[in-house]
Tab-separated table of C-alpha atoms in Angstrom:
chain	number	residue	atom	x	y	z
V	1	MET	CA	0.008	0.189	0.180
V	2	SER	CA	1.274	3.418	-1.064
V	3	VAL	CA	0.126	7.035	0.046
V	4	PRO	CA	-1.331	8.745	-3.018
V	5	LEU	CA	0.766	12.168	-4.154
V	6	ARG	CA	-2.557	14.161	-3.509
V	7	GLU	CA	-2.729	13.080	0.084
V	8	ALA	CA	1.213	13.474	0.558
V	9	LEU	CA	0.937	17.105	-0.646
V	10	LYS	CA	-1.629	18.099	1.545
V	11	PHE	CA	0.297	17.131	4.437
V	12	TRP	CA	3.672	18.657	3.242
V	13	ALA	CA	1.329	21.991	2.570
V	14	LYS	CA	0.170	21.731	5.995
V	15	LEU	CA	3.637	21.203	7.592
V	16	GLY	CA	4.810	24.464	6.023
V	17	PHE	CA	2.478	26.242	8.269
V	18	ILE	CA	3.132	24.380	11.511
V	19	SER	CA	6.573	23.973	11.277
V	20	PHE	CA	7.856	26.237	14.264
V	21	GLY	CA	10.726	25.738	16.587
V	22	GLY	CA	13.951	25.934	14.118
V	23	PRO	CA	15.541	22.437	12.805
V	24	ALA	CA	15.278	20.548	15.959
V	25	GLY	CA	11.587	21.358	16.224
V	26	GLN	CA	10.750	20.762	12.717
V	27	ILE	CA	12.611	17.532	12.736
V	28	ALA	CA	10.850	16.191	15.790
V	29	VAL	CA	7.721	17.077	14.324
V	30	LEU	CA	8.555	15.270	11.098
V	31	HIS	CA	9.571	12.310	13.107
V	32	GLN	CA	6.369	12.332	15.184
V	33	GLU	CA	4.203	12.707	11.975
V	34	LEU	CA	6.166	10.200	9.821
V	35	VAL	CA	7.916	7.503	11.646
V	36	GLU	CA	5.411	7.433	15.076
V	37	LYS	CA	1.929	8.468	13.529
V	38	ARG	CA	1.605	7.791	9.743
V	39	ARG	CA	4.449	5.138	9.616
V	40	TRP	CA	5.484	6.407	6.429
V	41	ILE	CA	9.066	5.690	6.720
V	42	SER	CA	10.828	3.356	9.768
V	43	GLU	CA	13.049	4.971	12.550
V	44	ARG	CA	16.414	3.505	10.868
V	45	ARG	CA	15.570	4.687	7.332
V	46	PHE	CA	14.407	8.105	8.929
V	47	LEU	CA	17.415	8.612	10.624
V	48	HIS	CA	19.551	7.465	7.633
V	49	ALA	CA	17.907	10.317	5.578
V	50	LEU	CA	18.823	12.685	8.268
V	51	ASN	CA	22.289	12.100	8.985
V	52	TYR	CA	22.634	12.459	5.292
V	53	CYS	CA	20.840	15.859	5.149
V	54	MET	CA	23.008	16.808	8.150
V	55	LEU	CA	26.106	16.155	6.163
V	56	LEU	CA	24.864	18.348	3.520
V	57	PRO	CA	25.428	22.347	3.274
V	58	GLY	CA	21.903	24.054	3.784
V	59	PRO	CA	18.762	23.324	5.704
V	60	GLU	CA	18.822	19.757	6.987
V	61	ALA	CA	14.975	19.877	7.811
V	62	GLN	CA	13.978	21.087	4.503
V	63	GLN	CA	16.189	18.539	2.741
V	64	LEU	CA	14.846	15.771	4.703
V	65	VAL	CA	11.393	16.634	3.571
V	66	THR	CA	12.940	16.816	0.264
V	67	TYR	CA	14.436	13.212	0.641
V	68	ILE	CA	11.300	11.587	1.911
V	69	GLY	CA	9.328	13.313	-0.492
V	70	TRP	CA	11.313	12.018	-3.558
V	71	LEU	CA	11.735	8.505	-1.994
V	72	MET	CA	7.789	8.339	-2.026
V	73	HIS	CA	6.903	9.914	-4.905
V	74	ARG	CA	9.917	10.577	-7.341
V	75	THR	CA	11.528	13.744	-8.277
V	76	TRP	CA	8.126	15.916	-8.171
V	77	GLY	CA	7.303	14.650	-5.185
V	78	GLY	CA	10.461	15.905	-3.970
V	79	VAL	CA	10.345	18.932	-5.395
V	80	LEU	CA	7.058	19.552	-4.118
V	81	ALA	CA	7.448	18.472	-0.693
V	82	GLY	CA	10.647	20.862	-0.399
V	83	THR	CA	8.978	24.003	-1.976
V	84	LEU	CA	5.794	23.548	0.069
V	85	PHE	CA	7.858	23.469	3.111
V	86	VAL	CA	9.253	26.918	2.497
V	87	LEU	CA	6.630	29.143	0.552
V	88	PRO	CA	4.585	29.729	3.733
V	89	SER	CA	7.724	31.131	5.402
V	90	LEU	CA	8.991	33.242	2.414
V	91	PHE	CA	5.272	35.091	2.187
V	92	ILE	CA	5.174	35.558	5.975
V	93	LEU	CA	8.623	36.767	6.180
V	94	ILE	CA	8.133	39.378	3.385
V	95	GLY	CA	5.134	40.690	5.140
V	96	LEU	CA	7.002	40.968	8.720
V	97	SER	CA	10.071	42.304	7.065
V	98	TRP	CA	8.097	45.206	5.457
V	99	VAL	CA	6.345	45.702	8.862
V	100	TYR	CA	9.959	46.133	10.582
V	101	LEU	CA	11.267	48.569	8.267
V	102	THR	CA	8.160	50.620	8.543
V	103	PHE	CA	7.383	50.549	11.969
V	104	GLY	CA	10.679	49.133	13.553
V	105	GLN	CA	11.847	52.493	14.888
V	106	VAL	CA	8.591	52.782	16.957
V	107	PRO	CA	10.153	52.963	20.633
V	108	TRP	CA	7.445	50.059	21.833
V	109	ILE	CA	8.421	47.733	18.781
V	110	ALA	CA	12.185	48.216	19.351
V	111	ALA	CA	11.464	47.231	23.094
V	112	ILE	CA	9.908	43.956	21.809
V	113	PHE	CA	12.670	42.988	19.597
V	114	PHE	CA	15.012	44.278	22.629
V	115	GLY	CA	13.430	41.216	24.638
V	116	ILE	CA	13.019	38.670	21.829
V	117	LYS	CA	17.135	38.791	20.856
V	118	PRO	CA	17.954	37.463	24.543
V	119	ALA	CA	15.769	34.614	24.021
V	120	VAL	CA	17.154	33.749	20.412
V	121	THR	CA	20.511	33.307	22.309
V	122	ALA	CA	18.735	31.057	24.790
V	123	ILE	CA	16.697	29.064	21.982
V	124	VAL	CA	20.259	28.619	19.930
V	125	LEU	CA	21.910	26.890	23.033
V	126	HIS	CA	18.605	24.706	23.885
V	127	ALA	CA	19.080	23.556	20.182
V	128	ALA	CA	22.531	22.619	20.381
V	129	VAL	CA	21.535	20.458	23.620
V	130	ARG	CA	18.446	18.991	21.667
V	131	ILE	CA	20.556	17.887	18.757
V	132	GLY	CA	23.470	16.783	21.048
V	133	LYS	CA	21.073	14.232	22.828
V	134	ARG	CA	19.571	12.894	19.561
V	135	THR	CA	23.315	12.592	18.078
V	136	ILE	CA	25.726	11.976	20.811
V	137	HIS	CA	25.670	8.865	22.982
V	138	ASN	CA	29.070	8.040	23.798
V	139	GLN	CA	32.215	9.426	25.097
V	140	ALA	CA	33.967	9.536	21.679
V	141	LEU	CA	31.259	11.528	20.044
V	142	ARG	CA	31.441	13.910	23.090
V	143	TRP	CA	35.413	14.728	22.556
V	144	ILE	CA	34.249	15.253	18.643
V	145	ALA	CA	31.721	17.670	19.949
V	146	LEU	CA	34.038	19.159	22.017
V	147	GLY	CA	36.935	19.449	19.749
V	148	SER	CA	34.746	21.103	17.152
V	149	PHE	CA	33.693	23.852	19.339
V	150	LEU	CA	37.333	24.801	20.623
V	151	ALA	CA	38.209	24.660	16.897
V	152	ILE	CA	35.797	27.289	15.718
V	153	PHE	CA	35.852	29.110	19.183
V	154	ILE	CA	39.469	29.283	19.697
V	155	PHE	CA	40.858	29.005	16.341
V	156	ASN	CA	38.080	30.216	14.433
V	157	LEU	CA	38.582	27.099	11.892
V	158	ALA	CA	36.373	27.203	9.077
V	159	PHE	CA	33.622	24.401	9.341
V	160	PRO	CA	34.277	22.755	5.982
V	161	ILE	CA	37.463	21.731	7.617
V	162	ILE	CA	36.089	20.912	10.471
V	163	VAL	CA	33.426	18.827	8.520
V	164	ILE	CA	36.591	16.943	6.869
V	165	PHE	CA	38.147	16.469	10.060
V	166	ALA	CA	34.976	14.619	11.691
V	167	ALA	CA	34.576	12.470	8.643
V	168	LEU	CA	38.184	11.334	8.727
V	169	ILE	CA	37.764	10.487	12.463
V	170	GLY	CA	34.399	8.541	11.826
V	171	ILE	CA	36.239	6.775	8.860
V	172	TRP	CA	38.897	5.690	11.014
V	173	GLY	CA	36.668	5.181	14.176
V	174	GLY	CA	34.322	2.979	12.012
V	175	LYS	CA	36.943	0.511	11.282
V	176	HIS	CA	38.923	0.326	14.543
V	177	TYR	CA	36.157	1.062	16.950
V	178	PRO	CA	32.949	0.568	15.408
V	179	GLU	CA	30.633	0.282	18.523
V	180	TYR	CA	31.326	3.742	19.029
V	181	PHE	CA	30.015	5.028	15.674
V	182	GLN	CA	26.676	2.835	15.134
V	183	GLN	CA	23.580	4.742	14.144
V	184	ILE	CA	21.243	4.524	17.330
V	185	ALA	CA	17.472	5.247	16.836
V	186	SER	CA	17.542	8.115	19.614
V	187	HIS	CA	13.887	9.062	19.403
V	188	LYS	CA	11.798	7.225	22.426
V	189	HIS	CA	8.680	5.603	21.354
V	190	SER	CA	5.728	6.157	23.314
V	191	SER	CA	4.311	2.844	23.429
V	192	GLY	CA	5.865	-0.409	22.723
V	193	GLU	CA	6.971	-1.605	18.843
V	194	HIS	CA	5.352	0.324	16.086
V	195	ALA	CA	3.752	-1.531	13.240
V	196	THR	CA	5.503	-1.977	9.648
V	197	ALA	CA	5.906	1.315	7.818
V	198	LEU	CA	5.469	1.858	4.141
V	199	ILE	CA	9.407	2.268	3.866
V	200	ASP	CA	10.453	-0.023	5.947
V	201	ASP	CA	13.980	-1.228	7.478
V	202	HIS	CA	14.437	-3.592	4.826
V	203	THR	CA	11.888	-2.520	2.205
V	204	PRO	CA	13.707	-2.570	-1.595
V	205	THR	CA	14.972	0.619	-2.726
V	206	PRO	CA	12.131	1.590	-5.236
V	207	ASP	CA	13.595	2.021	-9.198
V	208	HIS	CA	13.071	5.608	-9.500
V	209	ALA	CA	15.631	5.736	-5.981
V	210	LYS	CA	18.475	3.891	-8.079
V	211	PHE	CA	21.440	5.381	-9.538
V	212	SER	CA	21.409	6.226	-13.425
V	213	LYS	CA	23.800	8.219	-15.257
V	214	LYS	CA	20.765	9.257	-17.617
V	215	LYS	CA	18.987	10.665	-14.560
V	216	LEU	CA	22.138	12.222	-13.344
V	217	ALA	CA	22.736	14.209	-16.730
V	218	ILE	CA	18.969	15.532	-16.672
V	219	GLN	CA	18.742	16.736	-13.088
V	220	SER	CA	22.145	18.675	-13.299
V	221	SER	CA	21.716	20.232	-16.727
V	222	THR	CA	18.137	21.274	-15.494
V	223	VAL	CA	19.581	22.747	-12.139
V	224	LEU	CA	22.420	24.326	-13.921
V	225	ALA	CA	20.236	25.941	-16.303
V	226	LEU	CA	17.532	27.020	-13.345
V	227	TRP	CA	20.879	28.673	-11.718
V	228	LEU	CA	22.111	30.128	-14.888
V	229	ILE	CA	19.018	31.854	-16.225
V	230	PRO	CA	17.649	33.558	-13.567
V	231	PHE	CA	21.125	34.854	-12.447
V	232	PHE	CA	22.095	36.556	-16.195
V	233	ALA	CA	18.562	37.820	-16.379
V	234	LEU	CA	19.485	39.396	-12.930
V	235	THR	CA	22.881	40.795	-14.354
V	236	LEU	CA	21.480	41.988	-17.647
V	237	ALA	CA	18.876	43.936	-15.615
V	238	PHE	CA	20.779	45.483	-13.037
V	239	GLY	CA	24.447	44.907	-14.117
V	240	TRP	CA	27.334	42.652	-12.764
V	241	LYS	CA	28.293	44.588	-9.786
V	242	THR	CA	24.696	45.690	-8.281
V	243	LEU	CA	22.790	44.363	-5.134
V	244	TYR	CA	21.036	41.559	-6.844
V	245	PRO	CA	23.526	39.644	-8.594
V	246	GLN	CA	25.915	40.028	-5.454
V	247	ILE	CA	22.624	38.577	-3.414
V	248	ALA	CA	22.445	35.696	-6.182
V	249	TRP	CA	26.350	34.821	-6.158
V	250	PHE	CA	26.600	35.228	-2.143
V	251	PHE	CA	23.763	32.879	-1.009
V	252	THR	CA	25.023	30.619	-3.820
V	253	LYS	CA	28.125	30.074	-2.116
V	254	ALA	CA	26.628	30.171	1.469
V	255	ALA	CA	24.320	27.019	-0.214
V	256	PHE	CA	27.333	25.227	-1.135
V	257	LEU	CA	29.916	26.295	1.308
V	258	THR	CA	28.103	26.087	5.021
V	259	PHE	CA	27.665	22.633	6.377
V	260	GLY	CA	25.517	21.526	9.467
V	261	GLY	CA	22.060	23.083	8.679
V	262	ALA	CA	20.827	26.488	9.479
V	263	TYR	CA	22.531	27.354	12.924
V	264	ALA	CA	25.801	26.578	11.086
V	265	VAL	CA	24.866	28.526	8.212
V	266	LEU	CA	24.267	31.995	10.238
V	267	PRO	CA	27.577	32.729	11.350
V	268	TYR	CA	28.433	32.865	7.449
V	269	VAL	CA	25.551	34.847	6.339
V	270	TYR	CA	26.516	37.445	9.150
V	271	GLN	CA	29.647	37.943	8.295
V	272	GLY	CA	29.070	38.333	4.679
V	273	ALA	CA	25.451	40.603	4.952
V	274	VAL	CA	26.442	42.651	8.205
V	275	ASP	CA	30.534	42.968	7.658
V	276	GLN	CA	31.471	42.158	4.311
V	277	PHE	CA	28.707	43.744	2.085
V	278	HIS	CA	26.678	45.958	4.780
V	279	TRP	CA	23.492	45.060	3.379
V	280	LEU	CA	22.185	45.307	7.222
V	281	SER	CA	23.226	45.858	10.810
V	282	ALA	CA	24.257	43.624	13.552
V	283	GLY	CA	21.249	44.225	15.444
V	284	GLN	CA	18.834	44.060	12.313
V	285	MET	CA	20.334	40.235	11.816
V	286	MET	CA	19.498	39.550	15.207
V	287	ASP	CA	15.876	40.845	14.906
V	288	GLY	CA	16.013	38.743	11.479
V	289	LEU	CA	17.096	35.560	13.479
V	290	ALA	CA	13.654	36.360	15.796
V	291	LEU	CA	11.442	36.856	13.036
V	292	GLY	CA	12.879	33.451	11.684
V	293	GLU	CA	12.185	31.607	14.684
V	294	THR	CA	8.830	32.812	15.284
V	295	THR	CA	7.867	32.072	11.567
V	296	PRO	CA	7.274	28.488	10.362
V	297	GLY	CA	9.523	26.921	8.064
V	298	PRO	CA	13.343	26.516	7.925
V	299	LEU	CA	15.216	28.777	10.340
V	300	ILE	CA	17.607	29.792	7.047
V	301	MET	CA	14.848	31.548	5.629
V	302	VAL	CA	16.221	34.379	7.634
V	303	VAL	CA	17.800	35.003	4.014
V	304	ALA	CA	14.411	36.134	2.989
V	305	PHE	CA	14.410	38.939	5.653
V	306	VAL	CA	18.236	39.944	4.536
V	307	GLY	CA	17.464	39.904	1.164
V	308	TYR	CA	14.256	42.103	1.630
V	309	LEU	CA	16.148	44.537	3.548
V	310	ALA	CA	19.160	45.042	1.094
V	311	GLY	CA	16.789	45.629	-1.489
V	312	HIS	CA	14.260	47.697	0.438
V	313	ILE	CA	17.025	49.930	1.955
V	314	GLN	CA	19.043	50.393	-1.031
V	315	HIS	CA	16.086	51.817	-3.164
V	316	LEU	CA	14.733	53.511	-0.262
V	317	ILE	CA	16.069	56.718	-1.761
V	318	GLY	CA	14.276	58.159	-5.188
V	319	ASN	CA	11.924	55.698	-5.227
V	320	SER	CA	8.140	56.094	-4.228
V	321	ASN	CA	7.569	52.217	-3.340
V	322	PRO	CA	10.554	50.159	-2.103
V	323	PHE	CA	8.503	47.814	-1.067
V	324	TRP	CA	8.889	45.688	-4.567
V	325	PHE	CA	12.632	45.626	-4.358
V	326	GLY	CA	12.528	44.361	-1.248
V	327	VAL	CA	10.175	41.669	-2.424
V	328	LEU	CA	12.814	40.960	-5.334
V	329	GLY	CA	15.795	40.822	-2.761
V	330	ALA	CA	13.972	38.242	-0.714
V	331	CYS	CA	12.766	36.196	-3.667
V	332	VAL	CA	16.335	36.133	-4.825
V	333	ALA	CA	18.091	35.356	-2.090
V	334	THR	CA	15.434	32.299	-0.972
V	335	TRP	CA	15.903	31.044	-4.889
V	336	PHE	CA	19.698	30.462	-4.760
V	337	THR	CA	19.759	29.502	-1.276
V	338	PHE	CA	17.706	26.424	-1.638
V	339	LEU	CA	17.989	25.449	-5.424
V	340	PRO	CA	21.199	23.644	-4.402
V	341	SER	CA	19.907	21.534	-1.505
V	342	PHE	CA	17.329	20.317	-4.125
V	343	PHE	CA	20.135	19.185	-6.451
V	344	LEU	CA	22.205	17.704	-3.676
V	345	VAL	CA	19.333	15.564	-2.465
V	346	LEU	CA	18.259	14.581	-5.819
V	347	VAL	CA	21.631	13.379	-7.161
V	348	GLY	CA	22.944	12.224	-3.980
V	349	GLY	CA	19.782	10.464	-2.791
V	350	PRO	CA	20.474	7.157	-5.060
V	351	LEU	CA	24.022	6.801	-3.469
V	352	ILE	CA	22.580	7.075	0.095
V	353	GLU	CA	19.770	4.682	-0.677
V	354	SER	CA	22.316	1.994	-1.449
V	355	THR	CA	24.511	2.454	1.648
V	356	HIS	CA	21.623	2.270	4.756
V	357	GLY	CA	22.944	0.024	7.169
V	358	LYS	CA	26.785	0.269	6.218
V	359	LEU	CA	28.666	1.095	9.016
V	360	SER	CA	31.497	2.439	6.558
V	361	PHE	CA	29.209	5.174	5.072
V	362	THR	CA	26.998	5.997	8.506
V	363	ALA	CA	30.140	5.982	10.711
V	364	PRO	CA	31.563	9.353	9.235
V	365	LEU	CA	28.313	10.960	9.400
V	366	SER	CA	27.415	9.980	12.756
V	367	ALA	CA	30.933	11.959	13.734
V	368	ILE	CA	29.927	14.931	11.631
V	369	SER	CA	26.663	15.224	13.231
V	370	ALA	CA	28.632	15.182	16.572
V	371	ALA	CA	30.920	18.062	15.483
V	372	VAL	CA	27.621	20.118	14.361
V	373	VAL	CA	26.677	20.143	18.235
V	374	GLY	CA	29.849	21.797	18.580
V	375	VAL	CA	29.426	24.711	16.030
V	376	ILE	CA	25.791	25.268	17.293
V	377	ALA	CA	26.795	26.005	20.987
V	378	ASN	CA	29.447	28.339	19.477
V	379	LEU	CA	27.093	30.412	17.466
V	380	GLY	CA	24.691	30.393	20.838
V	381	LEU	CA	27.957	32.035	22.562
V	382	PHE	CA	28.583	34.395	19.578
V	383	PHE	CA	25.178	35.557	19.987
V	384	ALA	CA	25.229	36.047	23.536
V	385	TYR	CA	28.284	38.306	23.282
V	386	HIS	CA	26.301	40.817	20.925
V	387	VAL	CA	23.118	40.566	23.086
V	388	PHE	CA	24.968	41.019	26.533
V	389	PHE	CA	27.738	43.176	25.402
V	390	PRO	CA	25.834	45.402	22.888
V	391	HIS	CA	28.779	48.218	22.864
V	392	GLY	CA	31.718	45.189	22.979
V	393	LEU	CA	33.683	44.366	26.272
V	394	GLY	CA	34.829	47.915	26.785
V	395	GLY	CA	31.027	48.775	26.705
V	396	SER	CA	28.455	48.359	29.327
V	397	ILE	CA	26.819	44.886	30.219
V	398	SER	CA	23.111	44.740	29.369
V	399	TRP	CA	21.944	43.100	32.701
V	400	ILE	CA	18.215	43.078	31.380
V	401	SER	CA	19.093	40.866	28.676
V	402	ILE	CA	21.292	38.555	30.561
V	403	ALA	CA	17.972	38.140	33.225
V	404	ILE	CA	15.811	37.393	29.945
V	405	THR	CA	18.149	34.865	28.671
V	406	LEU	CA	18.226	32.899	31.809
V	407	LEU	CA	14.420	33.052	32.124
V	408	ALA	CA	14.226	31.832	28.691
V	409	GLY	CA	16.927	29.154	29.477
V	410	LEU	CA	14.515	28.126	32.252
V	411	ALA	CA	11.472	28.056	30.254
V	412	LEU	CA	13.022	25.674	27.677
V	413	PHE	CA	15.174	23.324	29.757
V	414	LYS	CA	13.309	23.092	32.989
V	415	PHE	CA	9.579	23.252	32.032
V	416	GLN	CA	9.992	22.528	28.400
V	417	LYS	CA	8.130	25.541	27.011
V	418	GLY	CA	7.727	25.950	23.294
V	419	VAL	CA	9.808	28.437	21.135
V	420	ILE	CA	6.568	30.436	20.652
V	421	SER	CA	5.713	31.054	24.112
V	422	VAL	CA	9.385	31.594	25.134
V	423	LEU	CA	9.577	34.252	22.423
V	424	THR	CA	5.970	35.815	23.630
V	425	GLY	CA	7.265	35.888	27.171
V	426	SER	CA	10.814	37.438	26.294
V	427	ALA	CA	8.801	40.136	23.976
V	428	LEU	CA	6.729	40.911	26.896
V	429	ALA	CA	9.646	41.254	29.243
V	430	GLY	CA	11.306	43.639	26.950
V	431	LEU	CA	8.118	45.947	26.344
V	432	LEU	CA	7.812	45.926	30.370
V	433	SER	CA	11.339	46.975	30.555
V	434	TYR	CA	10.901	49.960	28.182
V	435	LEU	CA	7.516	51.139	30.254
V	436	LEU	CA	9.331	50.896	33.944
V	437	ALA	CA	12.376	52.805	32.150
V	438	SER	CA	9.836	55.616	30.608
V	439	LEU	CA	7.813	55.909	34.227
V	440	LEU	CA	11.672	56.265	36.121
V	441	ILE	CA	12.544	59.006	33.586
């Protein structure tokens, strides 16, 4: 028995509107819906696909959706599943970006964002712990995570280099100490054994998921055309050294050069958008991440916020309606960020399907998954620095931000509150601090 494409598309569309909580929350929702509730795919096959998607550069939750959609309903199934996962958040973020630029300087709205930023710090650190619990299950993987953290925190080592080292450790460890690099189903089952899944542990790989040189050539040429046509159209319309070709080229590099999912991509995007191109400020980047956390879809959709602000702000002077320039920037950033993700899943999927259960392949993936945890922890400290010391180490300390971060962390870790609840409470705390400060002045 198989799931009709129409029924699957209804679910993927629904998922695009309910997938809150960043990568960790989205993967948890996917596991609950697809593995435990609907039984479309087994635990082991789900984790095998997840580990591959965590290896790839780009947003792992969206890639996982694309992978499972492809496995169930061929190429179009994967493309439609991945697209429906992204579209709702693109439209929502365009609207929120416009509201942010139009009304963001209003004091009470600025106070809300002041309260949200510390919560984002707590959420990122919480994500590191959650992903760590799912992927790190022995001392060897803990050492890999710690080494990854120190490599990026102290030596500022590029993440692709960390991935290569982790993979090499996994290859060596898989041969000499295989017990430390076995895949373990880390999600807890609520009640006994589940029924057989549609794509079960030993279900044969469907014909469309087997490697074919012809399919590889067709898919590669199609994706190349989908990249070249809009890129050259933007270049002809605006000029080579103008904003939109820059956005297209930068986010193409981000899509291919940043590994470990959304949280690992963010430092790279921050460095380029804030420090290199000056499309937006550090504070605006933090606000964008907060908006990304409060909207459904992949967290990396913060690229739509970056693209919108870049287009809107650059065309603010001399244009009666910069909104549409912002929309173009958001769409360009989104297109060139996600196109490589579809390519990597559809081209790499047949190879991955031929390796499930093979330790020689899963061992390096397990090591890479552990390394990702260290990078995410570093990102949390990166944000904490900017929130706690808004004017640098030589400036004043924001004790209110520290207090909000601690309370947000308490809500997440001890009381297991959802991301939306924590962000709402932190926004109210920021607003309250503004009102109290107004009364005391």
